[in-house]
């Protein structure tokens, strides 16, 4: 479903071109959960944004291919990309506080992808679907949340809202860019559970980006470890955890017990 | 230390420089006497002897623009000095001491703030009568609230800072703290609001003189020239355009300068 | 609702304060209204009689209370110079000035919003640079000078309107609005420039925020992101500015009315100032203050509508 081949990303807003991702390869099948791990600055978020088609096309040079069901996200027309975004590919981000538009009600934001991609649906159908999604992400009193503004919700609720908004068009791929980093530990576990449930019920493939290996271990089937913009190791969760080949991965694993509340931007 | 200033600053500096140069020139020398009427040259067009033509009395417009710019600049300077002086005093004392006086002053200030400054100016002009000095006082009073408000909030911000506390511990008296310790720290904010205030003063003076209730003859004034020129707009558009351009030059130069300073 | 009531009470309190200050200012000026009305040749007895009749011998606060009571009933006193009720002088002029302001305000909103967004969208491009430079110059042009230029270009050279050919709204609304369009451009121009500049900066700072990326991730195009997501957020600082601009425009319209020879509030205010016709000046100033304060009140309400984060506090 998703094939990233030889992806290279270079920044050009500095005088010296600075490469942030080198020779990145990734293959994902429908329904698979893949973890992308690395410390901050390892290029994992850049890669995620590139796959989501969210890198601005100006001050960045991109080489390689990101094939999503045969469409190259890097070179396809903008309109083609827009048709994929929000419909087949959805994203949730690290900071649920700032990722929701502060001046619009939750309902409108949850519905938005549906309004864009399913023009044929009536207003009432869209509304019902949004309420249903809010219930699916285990938010109590969906009606009230539908009418609320983002600042009236807690961080965990906002992230659930983000997930509801992302899942409303039943995407084939959900890119979760550090979705739990800004949340406290109990809420983290709930969100991970929720993502697992979504994967099991809807067969949505999830690309889970995190610096936290313990979360990745709970959620993912395969893991890709990045350091300094390069893939240093990849394989199934068992392989990586039982027999880490690279010193870097070993260090990351060794860090697990102590990294519960560390925030890395 | 030499630093390359931004474009706005440099253009603003050049335009302001030109204005100031012309104004200074106007004080010591004008090509013709700005008051001499030449019956033969009524509404004369642009020529070598009259660079901007002549007005309806045959007076040289260029000379009058030089003089008028001077008047406008002086009135604006006077207004801003007046407003700043009293604004700083009121703002400093109310901000520093707080209490009931502060409360009352700020209520009054809020009320005055609701008025557009030119309207306040008009009200005071109607009480004081027109003329150069009355314009300065009227507009000056109208400008006090905005300055007082800015200085007050700066004082409230500063009065509990460490350096003030240590000055107090060292036994400095209130007046000393106000003027020697806190006031110098408000200059950045004050300078930028003075510059904005200056521009508003130029525009307000020109507006009031245009309405005929500002600077009175024989003082030349850009606003008054514009209002007189309007009658002859079709036959001699230059009469209106040149004083207008002088006004724009002054305001534009100064606003670019102040924005340029802020961006640095 | 509680917030609304609180604001409303505040509005009336400020209004009362304004009226008192204005009243005080006119009460302490030297010169006797009775002498002003009768002329210096009048006998002391007649002046004294008139003083008694006008209630000038009462204490200040009593006079103020009477004045406010009359004001609320719509009786603004008698003009010294015309000997007619001030209310009659003002009432049919008010729509003229209000129309001028309303037209200017519409111009500001409908020109500067697309302009500001376009600038932000193509920032650094040729169009952006041109608009930014033009803005800087336009901001420096006083409203009455742009009025004169508009008269020259659209009136005298292009014959789009007749300078001085004001048509009263009581005669013909259409032609009245047609004439008022040009002065409202003059009033609006500097504010359009400022609003565009502010909105451009505001949009640019908003587009760096995370929710914009979220909006793109749902399949919105740049246009949709700017108009449906960024605009409402970017308008929050602009609303405050527009409130102040509106207050400023009251003053601007007084001057521009003079440029275009429009008999509005500004005209009476000016003649009354030169005639020292204090009841009229006083009434107009209080009316304008009322207008400005009402605008501020409305801005507060709009502000709340735009930004859900500031509610009942």
mmCIF file of C-alpha atoms in Angstrom, chain C residues 64-170:
data_model
loop_
_atom_site.group_PDB
_atom_site.id
_atom_site.type_symbol
_atom_site.label_atom_id
_atom_site.label_comp_id
_atom_site.label_asym_id
_atom_site.label_seq_id
_atom_site.Cartn_x
_atom_site.Cartn_y
_atom_site.Cartn_z
ATOM 1 C CA UNK C 64 -25.933 69.302 35.107
ATOM 2 C CA UNK C 65 -28.798 67.134 36.320
ATOM 3 C CA UNK C 66 -31.302 69.306 34.460
ATOM 4 C CA UNK C 67 -29.160 69.201 31.344
ATOM 5 C CA UNK C 68 -28.885 65.403 31.459
ATOM 6 C CA UNK C 69 -32.614 65.071 32.040
ATOM 7 C CA UNK C 70 -33.297 67.259 29.014
ATOM 8 C CA UNK C 71 -30.709 65.370 27.013
ATOM 9 C CA UNK C 72 -32.338 62.034 27.693
ATOM 10 C CA UNK C 73 -35.658 63.472 26.550
ATOM 11 C CA UNK C 74 -33.991 64.554 23.331
ATOM 12 C CA UNK C 75 -33.897 68.242 24.208
ATOM 13 C CA UNK C 76 -30.363 69.441 23.549
ATOM 14 C CA UNK C 77 -30.956 73.087 24.432
ATOM 15 C CA UNK C 78 -31.280 76.195 22.280
ATOM 16 C CA UNK C 79 -28.625 77.377 19.866
ATOM 17 C CA UNK C 80 -27.194 80.785 20.808
ATOM 18 C CA UNK C 81 -26.762 81.947 17.250
ATOM 19 C CA UNK C 82 -29.852 80.526 15.554
ATOM 20 C CA UNK C 83 -32.260 80.605 18.510
ATOM 21 C CA UNK C 84 -33.696 77.229 17.469
ATOM 22 C CA UNK C 85 -33.606 73.921 19.324
ATOM 23 C CA UNK C 86 -30.263 72.172 18.820
ATOM 24 C CA UNK C 87 -32.126 68.896 18.332
ATOM 25 C CA UNK C 88 -33.700 70.219 15.147
ATOM 26 C CA UNK C 89 -30.295 71.256 13.851
ATOM 27 C CA UNK C 90 -28.677 67.904 14.484
ATOM 28 C CA UNK C 91 -31.322 65.340 13.842
ATOM 29 C CA UNK C 92 -31.421 65.374 10.052
ATOM 30 C CA UNK C 93 -27.636 65.762 9.789
ATOM 31 C CA UNK C 94 -26.883 62.649 11.769
ATOM 32 C CA UNK C 95 -27.852 60.192 8.985
ATOM 33 C CA UNK C 96 -25.471 61.974 6.620
ATOM 34 C CA UNK C 97 -22.457 61.456 8.849
ATOM 35 C CA UNK C 98 -23.549 57.934 9.754
ATOM 36 C CA UNK C 99 -23.907 57.020 6.083
ATOM 37 C CA UNK C 100 -20.437 58.345 5.389
ATOM 38 C CA UNK C 101 -19.025 56.235 8.189
ATOM 39 C CA UNK C 102 -20.972 53.131 7.252
ATOM 40 C CA UNK C 103 -19.876 53.330 3.610
ATOM 41 C CA UNK C 104 -16.260 53.857 4.642
ATOM 42 C CA UNK C 105 -16.445 50.945 7.029
ATOM 43 C CA UNK C 106 -17.835 48.638 4.341
ATOM 44 C CA UNK C 107 -15.056 49.745 2.002
ATOM 45 C CA UNK C 108 -12.435 49.010 4.654
ATOM 46 C CA UNK C 109 -13.798 45.538 5.349
ATOM 47 C CA UNK C 110 -14.346 44.483 1.764
ATOM 48 C CA UNK C 111 -11.102 45.860 0.392
ATOM 49 C CA UNK C 112 -8.595 45.154 3.118
ATOM 50 C CA UNK C 113 -9.577 41.583 3.950
ATOM 51 C CA UNK C 114 -8.928 40.149 0.475
ATOM 52 C CA UNK C 115 -5.940 42.447 0.068
ATOM 53 C CA UNK C 116 -4.343 41.441 3.366
ATOM 54 C CA UNK C 117 -4.876 37.752 2.719
ATOM 55 C CA UNK C 118 -3.536 37.986 -0.830
ATOM 56 C CA UNK C 119 -0.423 39.720 0.463
ATOM 57 C CA UNK C 120 0.139 37.055 3.087
ATOM 58 C CA UNK C 121 -0.492 34.259 0.619
ATOM 59 C CA UNK C 122 2.043 35.530 -1.911
ATOM 60 C CA UNK C 123 4.421 37.028 0.627
ATOM 61 C CA UNK C 124 7.718 38.136 -0.803
ATOM 62 C CA UNK C 125 6.250 38.209 -4.312
ATOM 63 C CA UNK C 126 5.994 41.218 -6.592
ATOM 64 C CA UNK C 127 2.333 41.826 -5.781
ATOM 65 C CA UNK C 128 3.029 41.675 -2.055
ATOM 66 C CA UNK C 129 5.901 44.131 -2.319
ATOM 67 C CA UNK C 130 3.793 46.539 -4.388
ATOM 68 C CA UNK C 131 0.878 46.451 -1.978
ATOM 69 C CA UNK C 132 3.116 46.826 1.064
ATOM 70 C CA UNK C 133 4.874 49.827 -0.468
ATOM 71 C CA UNK C 134 1.589 51.396 -1.586
ATOM 72 C CA UNK C 135 0.208 50.880 1.917
ATOM 73 C CA UNK C 136 3.101 52.733 3.442
ATOM 74 C CA UNK C 137 2.495 55.747 1.216
ATOM 75 C CA UNK C 138 -1.295 55.715 1.523
ATOM 76 C CA UNK C 139 -1.038 55.674 5.316
ATOM 77 C CA UNK C 140 0.857 58.950 5.133
ATOM 78 C CA UNK C 141 -1.830 60.742 3.089
ATOM 79 C CA UNK C 142 -4.188 62.725 5.293
ATOM 80 C CA UNK C 143 -7.851 62.059 4.535
ATOM 81 C CA UNK C 144 -8.549 65.606 3.408
ATOM 82 C CA UNK C 145 -5.710 65.570 0.914
ATOM 83 C CA UNK C 146 -6.842 62.273 -0.590
ATOM 84 C CA UNK C 147 -10.279 63.907 -0.691
ATOM 85 C CA UNK C 148 -8.857 66.768 -2.709
ATOM 86 C CA UNK C 149 -7.047 64.367 -5.037
ATOM 87 C CA UNK C 150 -10.242 62.338 -5.501
ATOM 88 C CA UNK C 151 -12.130 65.532 -6.308
ATOM 89 C CA UNK C 152 -9.464 66.442 -8.830
ATOM 90 C CA UNK C 153 -9.191 63.057 -10.529
ATOM 91 C CA UNK C 154 -12.687 61.555 -10.345
ATOM 92 C CA UNK C 155 -14.615 64.806 -10.217
ATOM 93 C CA UNK C 156 -12.834 67.336 -12.372
ATOM 94 C CA UNK C 157 -10.883 65.160 -14.798
ATOM 95 C CA UNK C 158 -13.000 62.013 -15.170
ATOM 96 C CA UNK C 159 -16.399 63.629 -14.428
ATOM 97 C CA UNK C 160 -17.598 60.657 -12.380
ATOM 98 C CA UNK C 161 -19.295 63.013 -9.940
ATOM 99 C CA UNK C 162 -19.917 66.724 -9.558
ATOM 100 C CA UNK C 163 -17.758 68.219 -6.832
ATOM 101 C CA UNK C 164 -20.009 70.161 -4.486
ATOM 102 C CA UNK C 165 -23.080 68.618 -6.096
ATOM 103 C CA UNK C 166 -24.333 67.023 -2.889
ATOM 104 C CA UNK C 167 -27.854 65.643 -3.083
ATOM 105 C CA UNK C 168 -29.764 65.320 0.161
ATOM 106 C CA UNK C 169 -30.895 61.837 1.148
ATOM 107 C CA UNK C 170 -34.316 63.270 1.738
#
